[in-house]
PDB file of C-alpha atoms and ligand atoms in Angstrom:
ATOM      1  CA  UNK A   1     113.411 112.929  98.333  1.00  0.00           C
ATOM      2  CA  UNK A   2     115.742 115.226 100.173  1.00  0.00           C
ATOM      3  CA  UNK A   3     118.760 116.684  98.311  1.00  0.00           C
ATOM      4  CA  UNK A   4     120.984 114.897 100.816  1.00  0.00           C
ATOM      5  CA  UNK A   5     119.620 111.449 100.090  1.00  0.00           C
ATOM      6  CA  UNK A   6     119.600 112.252  96.381  1.00  0.00           C
ATOM      7  CA  UNK A   7     123.277 113.205  96.284  1.00  0.00           C
ATOM      8  CA  UNK A   8     124.195 110.287  98.509  1.00  0.00           C
ATOM      9  CA  UNK A   9     122.460 107.905  96.100  1.00  0.00           C
ATOM     10  CA  UNK A  10     124.242 109.529  93.146  1.00  0.00           C
ATOM     11  CA  UNK A  11     127.547 109.007  94.928  1.00  0.00           C
ATOM     12  CA  UNK A  12     126.687 105.386  95.667  1.00  0.00           C
ATOM     13  CA  UNK A  13     125.661 104.794  92.061  1.00  0.00           C
ATOM     14  CA  UNK A  14     128.925 106.309  90.865  1.00  0.00           C
ATOM     15  CA  UNK A  15     130.908 104.230  93.293  1.00  0.00           C
ATOM     16  CA  UNK A  16     128.931 101.113  92.353  1.00  0.00           C
ATOM     17  CA  UNK A  17     129.528 101.813  88.679  1.00  0.00           C
ATOM     18  CA  UNK A  18     133.232 101.238  88.927  1.00  0.00           C
ATOM     19  CA  UNK A  19     135.023  97.977  89.588  1.00  0.00           C
ATOM     20  CA  UNK A  20     132.428  96.688  91.984  1.00  0.00           C
ATOM     21  CA  UNK A  21     129.756  96.354  89.307  1.00  0.00           C
ATOM     22  CA  UNK A  22     132.100  94.444  87.050  1.00  0.00           C
ATOM     23  CA  UNK A  23     132.485  91.978  89.894  1.00  0.00           C
ATOM     24  CA  UNK A  24     128.700  91.977  90.479  1.00  0.00           C
ATOM     25  CA  UNK A  25     127.901  91.352  86.839  1.00  0.00           C
ATOM     26  CA  UNK A  26     130.552  88.649  86.648  1.00  0.00           C
ATOM     27  CA  UNK A  27     129.164  87.015  89.769  1.00  0.00           C
ATOM     28  CA  UNK A  28     125.604  87.010  88.338  1.00  0.00           C
ATOM     29  CA  UNK A  29     126.897  85.533  85.106  1.00  0.00           C
ATOM     30  CA  UNK A  30     128.975  82.907  86.955  1.00  0.00           C
ATOM     31  CA  UNK A  31     125.939  81.929  89.043  1.00  0.00           C
ATOM     32  CA  UNK A  32     123.849  81.446  85.916  1.00  0.00           C
ATOM     33  CA  UNK A  33     126.629  79.454  84.258  1.00  0.00           C
ATOM     34  CA  UNK A  34     127.051  77.166  87.246  1.00  0.00           C
ATOM     35  CA  UNK A  35     123.294  76.484  87.300  1.00  0.00           C
ATOM     36  CA  UNK A  36     122.601  76.172  83.608  1.00  0.00           C
ATOM     37  CA  UNK A  37     125.975  75.697  81.958  1.00  0.00           C
ATOM     38  CA  UNK A  38     125.172  78.718  79.814  1.00  0.00           C
ATOM     39  CA  UNK A  39     126.280  82.319  80.092  1.00  0.00           C
ATOM     40  CA  UNK A  40     123.442  84.492  81.430  1.00  0.00           C
ATOM     41  CA  UNK A  41     124.512  87.269  79.104  1.00  0.00           C
ATOM     42  CA  UNK A  42     124.491  84.950  76.115  1.00  0.00           C
ATOM     43  CA  UNK A  43     121.153  83.528  77.183  1.00  0.00           C
ATOM     44  CA  UNK A  44     119.777  87.039  77.735  1.00  0.00           C
ATOM     45  CA  UNK A  45     118.487  86.004  81.166  1.00  0.00           C
ATOM     46  CA  UNK A  46     119.882  88.962  83.100  1.00  0.00           C
ATOM     47  CA  UNK A  47     117.334  91.750  83.195  1.00  0.00           C
ATOM     48  CA  UNK A  48     119.288  94.748  81.954  1.00  0.00           C
ATOM     49  CA  UNK A  49     116.516  97.078  83.144  1.00  0.00           C
ATOM     50  CA  UNK A  50     117.127  95.937  86.719  1.00  0.00           C
ATOM     51  CA  UNK A  51     120.892  95.733  86.342  1.00  0.00           C
ATOM     52  CA  UNK A  52     121.232  99.193  84.781  1.00  0.00           C
ATOM     53  CA  UNK A  53     118.957 100.773  87.386  1.00  0.00           C
ATOM     54  CA  UNK A  54     121.346  99.489  90.027  1.00  0.00           C
ATOM     55  CA  UNK A  55     124.588 100.119  88.145  1.00  0.00           C
ATOM     56  CA  UNK A  56     123.931 102.856  85.560  1.00  0.00           C
ATOM     57  CA  UNK A  57     127.626 103.573  85.067  1.00  0.00           C
ATOM     58  CA  UNK A  58     128.549  99.991  84.196  1.00  0.00           C
ATOM     59  CA  UNK A  59     129.975  99.770  80.669  1.00  0.00           C
ATOM     60  CA  UNK A  60     127.130  97.436  79.628  1.00  0.00           C
ATOM     61  CA  UNK A  61     124.643 100.183  80.444  1.00  0.00           C
ATOM     62  CA  UNK A  62     126.326 103.023  78.569  1.00  0.00           C
ATOM     63  CA  UNK A  63     124.143 102.711  75.479  1.00  0.00           C
ATOM     64  CA  UNK A  64     121.234 100.894  77.094  1.00  0.00           C
ATOM     65  CA  UNK A  65     117.902 102.696  77.359  1.00  0.00           C
ATOM     66  CA  UNK A  66     115.769 101.064  80.061  1.00  0.00           C
ATOM     67  CA  UNK A  67     111.986 100.776  79.969  1.00  0.00           C
ATOM     68  CA  UNK A  68     109.835 102.501  77.392  1.00  0.00           C
ATOM     69  CA  UNK A  69     109.801 106.007  75.988  1.00  0.00           C
ATOM     70  CA  UNK A  70     107.411 108.442  77.693  1.00  0.00           C
ATOM     71  CA  UNK A  71     104.923 109.880  75.213  1.00  0.00           C
ATOM     72  CA  UNK A  72     102.725 112.934  75.300  1.00  0.00           C
ATOM     73  CA  UNK A  73      98.959 112.636  74.972  1.00  0.00           C
ATOM     74  CA  UNK A  74      99.508 113.226  71.227  1.00  0.00           C
ATOM     75  CA  UNK A  75     101.871 110.226  71.121  1.00  0.00           C
ATOM     76  CA  UNK A  76     104.943 112.426  70.639  1.00  0.00           C
ATOM     77  CA  UNK A  77     108.063 111.454  72.608  1.00  0.00           C
ATOM     78  CA  UNK A  78     108.755 113.659  75.593  1.00  0.00           C
ATOM     79  CA  UNK A  79     112.284 115.012  75.178  1.00  0.00           C
ATOM     80  CA  UNK A  80     113.933 116.006  78.426  1.00  0.00           C
ATOM     81  CA  UNK A  81     115.462 119.340  77.392  1.00  0.00           C
ATOM     82  CA  UNK A  82     112.355 120.544  75.564  1.00  0.00           C
ATOM     83  CA  UNK A  83     110.128 119.446  78.444  1.00  0.00           C
ATOM     84  CA  UNK A  84     112.223 121.257  81.023  1.00  0.00           C
ATOM     85  CA  UNK A  85     112.370 124.393  78.871  1.00  0.00           C
ATOM     86  CA  UNK A  86     108.640 124.883  79.337  1.00  0.00           C
ATOM     87  CA  UNK A  87     108.008 123.141  82.663  1.00  0.00           C
ATOM     88  CA  UNK A  88     107.770 124.665  86.099  1.00  0.00           C
ATOM     89  CA  UNK A  89     108.535 123.032  89.430  1.00  0.00           C
ATOM     90  CA  UNK A  90     105.344 121.436  90.713  1.00  0.00           C
ATOM     91  CA  UNK A  91     104.003 120.512  87.276  1.00  0.00           C
ATOM     92  CA  UNK A  92     102.574 117.043  86.731  1.00  0.00           C
ATOM     93  CA  UNK A  93     102.652 115.920  83.083  1.00  0.00           C
ATOM     94  CA  UNK A  94     100.525 113.040  81.836  1.00  0.00           C
ATOM     95  CA  UNK A  95     102.692 110.514  80.012  1.00  0.00           C
ATOM     96  CA  UNK A  96     101.814 107.420  78.015  1.00  0.00           C
ATOM     97  CA  UNK A  97     104.186 104.550  77.275  1.00  0.00           C
ATOM     98  CA  UNK A  98     103.420 101.956  79.940  1.00  0.00           C
ATOM     99  CA  UNK A  99     100.214  99.901  79.866  1.00  0.00           C
ATOM    100  CA  UNK A 100      98.625 102.642  81.971  1.00  0.00           C
ATOM    101  CA  UNK A 101      99.337 106.379  81.874  1.00  0.00           C
ATOM    102  CA  UNK A 102     101.429 107.981  84.598  1.00  0.00           C
ATOM    103  CA  UNK A 103     102.305 111.524  85.600  1.00  0.00           C
ATOM    104  CA  UNK A 104     105.850 112.850  85.329  1.00  0.00           C
ATOM    105  CA  UNK A 105     106.821 114.943  88.335  1.00  0.00           C
ATOM    106  CA  UNK A 106     108.675 118.213  87.782  1.00  0.00           C
ATOM    107  CA  UNK A 107     110.847 119.193  90.717  1.00  0.00           C
ATOM    108  CA  UNK A 108     112.766 122.363  91.470  1.00  0.00           C
ATOM    109  CA  UNK A 109     115.469 123.296  89.009  1.00  0.00           C
ATOM    110  CA  UNK A 110     113.342 122.423  87.115  1.00  0.00           C
ATOM    111  CA  UNK A 111     114.243 118.752  86.894  1.00  0.00           C
ATOM    112  CA  UNK A 112     112.400 115.533  86.187  1.00  0.00           C
ATOM    113  CA  UNK A 113     111.921 113.361  89.272  1.00  0.00           C
ATOM    114  CA  UNK A 114     113.194 109.783  89.247  1.00  0.00           C
ATOM    115  CA  UNK A 115     109.655 108.630  89.956  1.00  0.00           C
ATOM    116  CA  UNK A 116     106.279 109.141  88.349  1.00  0.00           C
ATOM    117  CA  UNK A 117     102.754 108.706  89.687  1.00  0.00           C
ATOM    118  CA  UNK A 118     100.269 106.273  88.179  1.00  0.00           C
ATOM    119  CA  UNK A 119      97.238 108.050  86.728  1.00  0.00           C
ATOM    120  CA  UNK A 120      94.956 105.122  87.497  1.00  0.00           C
ATOM    121  CA  UNK A 121      92.587 105.681  90.413  1.00  0.00           C
ATOM    122  CA  UNK A 122      92.897 102.899  92.980  1.00  0.00           C
ATOM    123  CA  UNK A 123      89.120 102.826  93.498  1.00  0.00           C
ATOM    124  CA  UNK A 124      87.790 101.526  90.177  1.00  0.00           C
ATOM    125  CA  UNK A 125      90.452 102.456  87.661  1.00  0.00           C
ATOM    126  CA  UNK A 126      89.446 105.791  86.124  1.00  0.00           C
ATOM    127  CA  UNK A 127      92.221 108.122  84.938  1.00  0.00           C
ATOM    128  CA  UNK A 128      92.740 110.891  87.495  1.00  0.00           C
ATOM    129  CA  UNK A 129      93.162 114.526  86.440  1.00  0.00           C
ATOM    130  CA  UNK A 130      95.804 116.891  87.756  1.00  0.00           C
ATOM    131  CA  UNK A 131      94.264 120.010  89.303  1.00  0.00           C
ATOM    132  CA  UNK A 132      97.092 122.524  89.383  1.00  0.00           C
ATOM    133  CA  UNK A 133      95.254 125.076  91.541  1.00  0.00           C
ATOM    134  CA  UNK A 134      94.340 122.464  94.155  1.00  0.00           C
ATOM    135  CA  UNK A 135      97.733 120.729  93.763  1.00  0.00           C
ATOM    136  CA  UNK A 136      95.824 117.470  93.759  1.00  0.00           C
ATOM    137  CA  UNK A 137      94.872 114.594  91.526  1.00  0.00           C
ATOM    138  CA  UNK A 138      91.096 114.307  91.323  1.00  0.00           C
ATOM    139  CA  UNK A 139      89.191 111.326  90.016  1.00  0.00           C
ATOM    140  CA  UNK A 140      86.338 112.328  87.701  1.00  0.00           C
ATOM    141  CA  UNK A 141      84.373 109.135  88.439  1.00  0.00           C
ATOM    142  CA  UNK A 142      83.575 109.211  92.149  1.00  0.00           C
ATOM    143  CA  UNK A 143      85.598 112.144  93.435  1.00  0.00           C
ATOM    144  CA  UNK A 144      88.586 110.501  95.105  1.00  0.00           C
ATOM    145  CA  UNK A 145      91.370 112.965  95.751  1.00  0.00           C
ATOM    146  CA  UNK A 146      95.129 112.434  95.993  1.00  0.00           C
ATOM    147  CA  UNK A 147      97.813 114.926  96.967  1.00  0.00           C
ATOM    148  CA  UNK A 148     100.626 116.005  94.616  1.00  0.00           C
ATOM    149  CA  UNK A 149     102.610 112.859  95.503  1.00  0.00           C
ATOM    150  CA  UNK A 150      99.715 110.473  94.976  1.00  0.00           C
ATOM    151  CA  UNK A 151      98.778 109.951  98.629  1.00  0.00           C
ATOM    152  CA  UNK A 152      95.035 109.487  98.990  1.00  0.00           C
ATOM    153  CA  UNK A 153      93.370 112.364 100.850  1.00  0.00           C
ATOM    154  CA  UNK A 154      89.686 111.695 100.055  1.00  0.00           C
ATOM    155  CA  UNK A 155      87.864 108.442  99.355  1.00  0.00           C
ATOM    156  CA  UNK A 156      86.243 106.333  98.201  1.00  0.00           C
ATOM    157  CA  UNK A 157      89.724 105.248  97.056  1.00  0.00           C
ATOM    158  CA  UNK A 158      91.512 103.663  99.985  1.00  0.00           C
ATOM    159  CA  UNK A 159      94.999 103.338  98.537  1.00  0.00           C
ATOM    160  CA  UNK A 160      97.504 105.843  97.205  1.00  0.00           C
ATOM    161  CA  UNK A 161      98.428 106.014  93.538  1.00  0.00           C
ATOM    162  CA  UNK A 162     101.320 103.629  92.803  1.00  0.00           C
ATOM    163  CA  UNK A 163     104.704 105.019  91.796  1.00  0.00           C
ATOM    164  CA  UNK A 164     106.649 104.109  88.671  1.00  0.00           C
ATOM    165  CA  UNK A 165     110.338 104.587  87.895  1.00  0.00           C
ATOM    166  CA  UNK A 166     111.498 107.378  85.586  1.00  0.00           C
ATOM    167  CA  UNK A 167     114.948 107.458  83.992  1.00  0.00           C
ATOM    168  CA  UNK A 168     116.256 110.414  82.003  1.00  0.00           C
ATOM    169  CA  UNK A 169     118.994 109.458  79.572  1.00  0.00           C
ATOM    170  CA  UNK A 170     120.225 110.790  76.226  1.00  0.00           C
ATOM    171  CA  UNK A 171     117.468 113.414  76.294  1.00  0.00           C
ATOM    172  CA  UNK A 172     114.882 110.667  76.531  1.00  0.00           C
ATOM    173  CA  UNK A 173     112.442 110.152  79.380  1.00  0.00           C
ATOM    174  CA  UNK A 174     112.000 106.435  80.050  1.00  0.00           C
ATOM    175  CA  UNK A 175     109.282 104.788  82.125  1.00  0.00           C
ATOM    176  CA  UNK A 176     109.514 101.487  84.028  1.00  0.00           C
ATOM    177  CA  UNK A 177     106.519  99.858  85.630  1.00  0.00           C
ATOM    178  CA  UNK A 178     108.118  99.349  89.039  1.00  0.00           C
ATOM    179  CA  UNK A 179     108.502 101.342  92.213  1.00  0.00           C
ATOM    180  CA  UNK A 180     111.717 103.365  92.260  1.00  0.00           C
ATOM    181  CA  UNK A 181     114.370 101.964  94.578  1.00  0.00           C
ATOM    182  CA  UNK A 182     114.854 104.216  97.595  1.00  0.00           C
TER     183      UNK A 182
HETATM  184  S1  FES B 201      87.245 105.250  90.148  1.00  0.00           S
HETATM  185 FE1  FES B 201      88.158 106.930  91.112  1.00  0.00          FE
HETATM  186  S2  FES B 201      86.859 107.394  92.744  1.00  0.00           S
HETATM  187 FE2  FES B 201      85.935 105.680  91.803  1.00  0.00          FE
END
């Protein structure tokens, strides 16, 4: 993602986090009430993961941690500050936490990208390895190769590695099993 689109999205999120999101949340709640006679908030039917991804600065999202905690291969939580203290731009770090492992992407800064890359090969489901020298993910099973962003460059896999959403908040790195919104 270019810095321009990144800062524009940050601005939009900030803008959206003000009065507009209060209206949006109220509208969603009103819609649920008119359909079911019950408050969506009370019924817990509004997906806070989705809502807080769209409106992270809404007051309801202040203390909310979306998704699941990213874990190291040793099942230790990845902490953002400690991870960035030792990471270098270009690194890809295997993280557990979702049903399937995914790679965290370290960007310049260094910083943690708002997306991760599934570690599951799209051919037959083996876990791909990150080859730092080749800047590629390589599947140990049948040799499929993917570039540093998960795009397939060598078969037999025909599809790129799916992306997941990554949220950094309160020094935690959270994973959500959905494509990041662009
Ligand atoms: S499972 Fe990865 S190439 Fe076959």
